[in-house]
mmCIF file of C-alpha atoms and ligand atoms in Angstrom:
data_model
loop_
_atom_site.group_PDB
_atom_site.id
_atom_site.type_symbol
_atom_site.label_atom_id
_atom_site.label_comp_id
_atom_site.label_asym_id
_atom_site.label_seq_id
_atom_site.Cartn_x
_atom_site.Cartn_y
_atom_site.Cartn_z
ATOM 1 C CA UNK A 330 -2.337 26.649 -16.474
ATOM 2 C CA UNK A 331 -1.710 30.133 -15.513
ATOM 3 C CA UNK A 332 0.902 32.352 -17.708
ATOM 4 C CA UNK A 333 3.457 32.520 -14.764
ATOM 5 C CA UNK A 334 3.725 28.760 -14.249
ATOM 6 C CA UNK A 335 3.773 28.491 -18.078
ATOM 7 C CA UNK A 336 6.512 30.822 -17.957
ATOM 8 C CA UNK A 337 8.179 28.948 -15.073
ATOM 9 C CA UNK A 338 8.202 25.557 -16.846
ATOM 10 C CA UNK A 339 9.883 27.351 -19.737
ATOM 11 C CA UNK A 340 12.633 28.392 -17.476
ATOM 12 C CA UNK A 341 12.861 24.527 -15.650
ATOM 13 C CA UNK A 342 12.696 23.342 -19.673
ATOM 14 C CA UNK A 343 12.179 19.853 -18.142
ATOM 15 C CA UNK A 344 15.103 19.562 -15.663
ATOM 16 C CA UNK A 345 13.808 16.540 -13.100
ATOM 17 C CA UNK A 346 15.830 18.483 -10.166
ATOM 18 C CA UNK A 347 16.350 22.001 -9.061
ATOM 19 C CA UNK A 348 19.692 21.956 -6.736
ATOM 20 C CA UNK A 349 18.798 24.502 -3.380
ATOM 21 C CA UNK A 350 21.740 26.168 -2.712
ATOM 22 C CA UNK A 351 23.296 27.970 0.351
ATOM 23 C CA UNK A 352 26.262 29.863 -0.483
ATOM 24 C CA UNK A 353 28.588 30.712 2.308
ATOM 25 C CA UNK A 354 31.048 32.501 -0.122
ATOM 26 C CA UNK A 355 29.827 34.760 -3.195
ATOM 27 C CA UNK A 356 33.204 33.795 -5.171
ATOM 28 C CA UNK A 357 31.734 29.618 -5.083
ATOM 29 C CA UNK A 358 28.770 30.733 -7.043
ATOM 30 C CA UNK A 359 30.049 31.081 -10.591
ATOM 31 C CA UNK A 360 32.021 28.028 -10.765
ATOM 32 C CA UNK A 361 28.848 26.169 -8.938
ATOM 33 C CA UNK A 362 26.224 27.367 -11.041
ATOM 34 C CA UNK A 363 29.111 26.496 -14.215
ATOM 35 C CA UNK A 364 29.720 23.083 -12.277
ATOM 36 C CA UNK A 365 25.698 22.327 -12.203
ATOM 37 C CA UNK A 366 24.757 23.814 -15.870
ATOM 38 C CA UNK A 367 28.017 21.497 -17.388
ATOM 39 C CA UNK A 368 26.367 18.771 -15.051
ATOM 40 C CA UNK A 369 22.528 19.479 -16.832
ATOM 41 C CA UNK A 370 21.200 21.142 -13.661
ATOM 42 C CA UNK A 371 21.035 24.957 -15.423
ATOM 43 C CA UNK A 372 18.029 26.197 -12.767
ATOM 44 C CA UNK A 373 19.676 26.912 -9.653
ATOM 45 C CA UNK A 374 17.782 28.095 -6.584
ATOM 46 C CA UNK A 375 20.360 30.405 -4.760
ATOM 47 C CA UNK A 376 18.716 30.746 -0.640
ATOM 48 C CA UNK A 377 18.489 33.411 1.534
ATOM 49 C CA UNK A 378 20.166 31.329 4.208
ATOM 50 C CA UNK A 379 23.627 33.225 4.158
ATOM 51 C CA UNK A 380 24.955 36.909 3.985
ATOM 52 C CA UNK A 381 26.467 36.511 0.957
ATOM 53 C CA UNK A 382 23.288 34.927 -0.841
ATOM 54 C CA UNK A 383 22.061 38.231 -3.092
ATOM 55 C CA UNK A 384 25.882 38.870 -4.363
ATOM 56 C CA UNK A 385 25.793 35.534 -5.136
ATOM 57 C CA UNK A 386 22.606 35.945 -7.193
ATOM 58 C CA UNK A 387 23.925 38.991 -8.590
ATOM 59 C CA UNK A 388 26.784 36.908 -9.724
ATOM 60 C CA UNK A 389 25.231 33.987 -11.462
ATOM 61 C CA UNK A 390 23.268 36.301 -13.134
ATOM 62 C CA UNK A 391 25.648 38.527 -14.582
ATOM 63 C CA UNK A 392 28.347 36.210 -15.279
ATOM 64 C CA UNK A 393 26.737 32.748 -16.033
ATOM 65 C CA UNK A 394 25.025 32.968 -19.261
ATOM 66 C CA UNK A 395 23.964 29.239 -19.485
ATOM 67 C CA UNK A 396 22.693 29.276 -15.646
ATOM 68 C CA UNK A 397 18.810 29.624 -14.673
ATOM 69 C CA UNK A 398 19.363 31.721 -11.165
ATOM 70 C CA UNK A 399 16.209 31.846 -9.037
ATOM 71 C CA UNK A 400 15.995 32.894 -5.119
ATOM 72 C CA UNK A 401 15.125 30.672 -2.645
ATOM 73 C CA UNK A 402 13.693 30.605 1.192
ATOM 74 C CA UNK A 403 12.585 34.294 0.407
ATOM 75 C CA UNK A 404 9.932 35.168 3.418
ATOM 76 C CA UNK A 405 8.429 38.305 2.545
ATOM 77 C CA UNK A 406 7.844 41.477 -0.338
ATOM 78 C CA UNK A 407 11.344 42.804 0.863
ATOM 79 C CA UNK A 408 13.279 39.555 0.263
ATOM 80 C CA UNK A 409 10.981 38.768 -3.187
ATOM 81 C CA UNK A 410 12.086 42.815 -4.753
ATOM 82 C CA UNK A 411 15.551 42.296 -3.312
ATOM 83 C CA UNK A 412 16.012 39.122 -5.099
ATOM 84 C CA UNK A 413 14.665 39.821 -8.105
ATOM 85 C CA UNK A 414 16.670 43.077 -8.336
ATOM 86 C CA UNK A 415 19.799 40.665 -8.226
ATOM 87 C CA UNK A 416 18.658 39.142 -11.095
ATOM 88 C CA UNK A 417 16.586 36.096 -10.160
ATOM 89 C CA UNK A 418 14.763 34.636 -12.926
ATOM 90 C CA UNK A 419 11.892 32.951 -10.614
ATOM 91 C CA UNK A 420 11.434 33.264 -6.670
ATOM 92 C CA UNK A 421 11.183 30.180 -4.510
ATOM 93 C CA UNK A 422 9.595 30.349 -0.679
ATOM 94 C CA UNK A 423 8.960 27.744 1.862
ATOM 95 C CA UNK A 424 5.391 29.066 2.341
ATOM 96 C CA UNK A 425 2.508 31.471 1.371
ATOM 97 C CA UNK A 426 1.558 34.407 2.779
ATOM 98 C CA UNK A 427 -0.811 37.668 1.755
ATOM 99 C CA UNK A 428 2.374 39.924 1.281
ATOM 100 C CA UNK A 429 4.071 37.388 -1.130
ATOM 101 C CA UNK A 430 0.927 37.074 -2.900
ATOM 102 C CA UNK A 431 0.703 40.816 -3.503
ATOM 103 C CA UNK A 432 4.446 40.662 -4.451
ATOM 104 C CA UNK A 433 3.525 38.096 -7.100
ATOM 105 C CA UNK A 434 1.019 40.031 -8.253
ATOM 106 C CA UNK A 435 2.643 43.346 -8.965
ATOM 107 C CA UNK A 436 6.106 41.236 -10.460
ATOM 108 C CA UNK A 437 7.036 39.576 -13.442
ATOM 109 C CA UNK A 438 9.311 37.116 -11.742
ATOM 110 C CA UNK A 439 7.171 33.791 -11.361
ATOM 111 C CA UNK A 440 6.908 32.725 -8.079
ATOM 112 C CA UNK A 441 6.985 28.942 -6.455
ATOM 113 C CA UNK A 442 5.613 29.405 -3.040
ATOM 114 C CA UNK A 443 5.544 26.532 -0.757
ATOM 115 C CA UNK A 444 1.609 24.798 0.596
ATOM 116 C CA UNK A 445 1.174 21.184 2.228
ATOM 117 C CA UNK A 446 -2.132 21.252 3.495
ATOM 118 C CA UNK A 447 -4.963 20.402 1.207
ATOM 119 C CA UNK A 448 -6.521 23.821 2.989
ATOM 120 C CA UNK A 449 -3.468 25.534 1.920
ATOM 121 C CA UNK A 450 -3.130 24.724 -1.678
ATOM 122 C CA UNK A 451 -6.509 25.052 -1.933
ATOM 123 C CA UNK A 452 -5.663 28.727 -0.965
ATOM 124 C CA UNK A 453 -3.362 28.857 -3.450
ATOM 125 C CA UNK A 454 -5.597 27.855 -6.051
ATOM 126 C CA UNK A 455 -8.169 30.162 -5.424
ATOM 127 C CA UNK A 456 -5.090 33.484 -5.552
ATOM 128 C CA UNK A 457 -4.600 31.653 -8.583
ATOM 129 C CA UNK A 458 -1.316 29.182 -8.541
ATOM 130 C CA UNK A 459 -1.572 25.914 -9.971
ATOM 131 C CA UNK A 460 2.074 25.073 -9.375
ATOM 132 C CA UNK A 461 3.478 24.937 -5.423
ATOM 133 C CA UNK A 462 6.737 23.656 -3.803
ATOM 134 C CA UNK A 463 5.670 20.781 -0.963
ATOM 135 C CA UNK A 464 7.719 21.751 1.918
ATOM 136 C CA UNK A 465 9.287 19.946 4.053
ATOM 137 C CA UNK A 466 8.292 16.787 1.858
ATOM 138 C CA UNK A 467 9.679 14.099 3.333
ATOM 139 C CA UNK A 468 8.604 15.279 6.532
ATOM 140 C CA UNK A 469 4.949 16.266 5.729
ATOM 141 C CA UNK A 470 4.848 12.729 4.241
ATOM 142 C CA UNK A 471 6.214 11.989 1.463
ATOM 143 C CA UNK A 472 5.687 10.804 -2.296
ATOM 144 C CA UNK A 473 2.771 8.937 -0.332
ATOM 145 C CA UNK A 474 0.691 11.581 0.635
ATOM 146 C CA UNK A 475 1.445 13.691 -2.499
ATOM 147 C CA UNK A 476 0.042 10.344 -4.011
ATOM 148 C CA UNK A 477 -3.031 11.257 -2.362
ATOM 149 C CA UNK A 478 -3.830 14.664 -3.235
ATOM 150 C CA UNK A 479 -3.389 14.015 -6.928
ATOM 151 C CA UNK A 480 -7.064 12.909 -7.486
ATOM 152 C CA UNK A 481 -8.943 15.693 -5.177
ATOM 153 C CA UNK A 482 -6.551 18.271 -6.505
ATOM 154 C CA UNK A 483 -6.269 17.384 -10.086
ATOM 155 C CA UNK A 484 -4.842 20.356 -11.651
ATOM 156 C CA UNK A 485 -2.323 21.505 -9.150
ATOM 157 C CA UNK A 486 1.442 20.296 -9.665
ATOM 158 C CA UNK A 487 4.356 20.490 -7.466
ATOM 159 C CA UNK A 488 8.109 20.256 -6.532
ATOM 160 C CA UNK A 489 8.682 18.629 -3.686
ATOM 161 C CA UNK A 490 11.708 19.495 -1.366
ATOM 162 C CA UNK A 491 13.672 18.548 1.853
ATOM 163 C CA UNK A 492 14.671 15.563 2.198
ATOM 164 C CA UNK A 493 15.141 14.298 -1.528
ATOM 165 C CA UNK A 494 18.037 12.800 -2.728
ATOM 166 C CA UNK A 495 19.204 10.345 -5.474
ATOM 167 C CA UNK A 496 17.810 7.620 -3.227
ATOM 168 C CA UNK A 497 14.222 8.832 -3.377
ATOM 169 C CA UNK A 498 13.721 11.349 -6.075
ATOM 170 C CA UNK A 499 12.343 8.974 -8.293
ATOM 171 C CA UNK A 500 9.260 8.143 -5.251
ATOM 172 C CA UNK A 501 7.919 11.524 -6.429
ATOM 173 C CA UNK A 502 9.165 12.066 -10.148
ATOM 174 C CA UNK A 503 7.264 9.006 -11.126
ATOM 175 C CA UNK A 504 4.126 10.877 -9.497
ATOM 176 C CA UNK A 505 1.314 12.109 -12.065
ATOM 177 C CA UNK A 506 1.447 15.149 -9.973
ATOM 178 C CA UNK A 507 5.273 16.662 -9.858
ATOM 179 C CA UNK A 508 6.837 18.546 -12.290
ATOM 180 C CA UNK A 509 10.434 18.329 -10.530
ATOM 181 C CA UNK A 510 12.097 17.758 -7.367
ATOM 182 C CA UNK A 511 14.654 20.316 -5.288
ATOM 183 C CA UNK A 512 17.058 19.783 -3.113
ATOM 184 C CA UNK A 513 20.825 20.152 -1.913
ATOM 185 C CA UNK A 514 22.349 16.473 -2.406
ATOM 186 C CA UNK A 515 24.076 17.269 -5.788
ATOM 187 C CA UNK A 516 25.690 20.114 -4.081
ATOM 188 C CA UNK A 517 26.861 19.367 -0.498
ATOM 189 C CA UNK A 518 28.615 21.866 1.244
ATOM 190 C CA UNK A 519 31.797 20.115 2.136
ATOM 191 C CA UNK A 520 32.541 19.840 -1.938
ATOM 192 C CA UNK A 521 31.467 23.584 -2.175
ATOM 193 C CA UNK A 522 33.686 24.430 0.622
ATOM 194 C CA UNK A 523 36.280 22.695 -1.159
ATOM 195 C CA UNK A 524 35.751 23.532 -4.688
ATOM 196 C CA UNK A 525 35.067 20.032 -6.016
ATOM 197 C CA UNK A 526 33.147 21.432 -8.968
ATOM 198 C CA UNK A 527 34.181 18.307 -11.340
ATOM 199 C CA UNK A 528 32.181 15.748 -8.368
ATOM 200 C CA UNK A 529 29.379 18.363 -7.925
ATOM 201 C CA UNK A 530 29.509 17.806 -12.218
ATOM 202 C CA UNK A 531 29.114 14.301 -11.920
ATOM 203 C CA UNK A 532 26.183 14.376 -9.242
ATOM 204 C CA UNK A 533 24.172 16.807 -11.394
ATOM 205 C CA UNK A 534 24.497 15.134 -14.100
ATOM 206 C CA UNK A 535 23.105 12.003 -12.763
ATOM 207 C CA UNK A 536 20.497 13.852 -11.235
ATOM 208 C CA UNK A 537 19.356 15.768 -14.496
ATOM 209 C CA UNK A 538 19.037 12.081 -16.323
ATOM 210 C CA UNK A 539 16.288 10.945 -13.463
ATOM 211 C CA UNK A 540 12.937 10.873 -15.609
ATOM 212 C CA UNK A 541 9.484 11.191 -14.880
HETATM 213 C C1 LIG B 220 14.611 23.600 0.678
HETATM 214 O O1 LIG B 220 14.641 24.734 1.086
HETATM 215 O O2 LIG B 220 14.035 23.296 -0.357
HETATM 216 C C2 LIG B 220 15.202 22.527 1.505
HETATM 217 O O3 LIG B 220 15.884 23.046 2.581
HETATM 218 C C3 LIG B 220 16.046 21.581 0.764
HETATM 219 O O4 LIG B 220 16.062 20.465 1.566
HETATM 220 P P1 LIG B 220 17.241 19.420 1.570
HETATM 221 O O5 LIG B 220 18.448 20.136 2.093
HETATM 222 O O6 LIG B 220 16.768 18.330 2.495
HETATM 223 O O7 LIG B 220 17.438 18.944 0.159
#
């Protein structure tokens, strides 16, 4: 296992689920992250999906003690230093590419980039990752064909996201294969929007008790 993914699953300390967040307005994302962290859920994955995403970062980070903040959806070396100057604790991206490789390399910050294809986590392999986010999993195929690439790629793990939910999560947590699971069911936006932190409690805390 390389030092960065050991470093990684130090941060996730065994949580089953990382919530993927979008946060519309910076002010939601200290009682959120305080909402998911009473709730068990302390690593958050904060997305680049809104305006207000980096202040939000900045936020968590400097305000939530107990919280985990990573980035998430980050696209290129811009996005990865922006993020982690906000404070993120590990960077998240739906896919691999050389720039965020050579971002990796030159940071501290661990980074979970996405792969599906058995050509592209073999890529990943080779720059060194053992540990990948399979996006969009539901999509791509599923706990199924994660099933599948557990024997030929003995060695790599994952976190599968998009489309997960309490439903389903266990499909893939009961998988030799996955460390964790992401995804934005135990914090839908209408309950941000309306600041139902003590519901967005409950969900995470169901979620954090799902067990591999
Ligand atoms: C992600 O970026 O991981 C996904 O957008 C999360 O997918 P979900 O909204 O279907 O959980």
């Amino acid at each position: 296992m390389s030092n960065k993914t050991e470093k990684l699953l130090a941060l996730l300390d065994g949580q089953p689920v990382i919530p993927v967040l979008k946060i519309a307005r910076a002010a939601d994302a200290v009682p959120l992250a305080r909402a998911l962290a009473r709730g068990g859920l302390k690593a958050i994955e904060i997305t680049l999906r809104t305006p207000e995403a980096l202040e939000a970062i900045r936020r968590v980070a400097g305000e939530v003690e107990e919280a985990v903040v990573g980035a998430g959806t980050i696209l290129d070396s811009r996005q990865f230093a922006e993020a982690e100057a906000a404070g993120s604790r590990f960077i998240v991206s739906p896919g691999l590419t050389r720039e965020l490789l050579a971002a990796d390399r030159d940071s501290a910050v661990p980074l979970l980039p996405g792969a599906v294809t058995p050509g592209e986590i073999m890529t990943a392999r080779e720059a060194g990752l053992d540990f990948l986010k399979f996006f969009p999993a539901e999509q791509a195929g599923g706990a199924a064909f994660l099933k599948a690439l557990a024997s030929p790629l003995a060695g790599m793990k994952f976190c599968p996201t998009g489309g997960i939910g309490a439903k389903n999560a266990m499909d893939y947590l009961s998988l030799p294969n996955i460390v964790c699971v992401g995804g934005s069911w135990v914090a839908p936006d209408g309950m941000v929007e309306a600041g139902r932190w003590d519901e967005i409690e409950a969900l995470a805390s169901e979620a954090s008790r799902l067990r591999r």
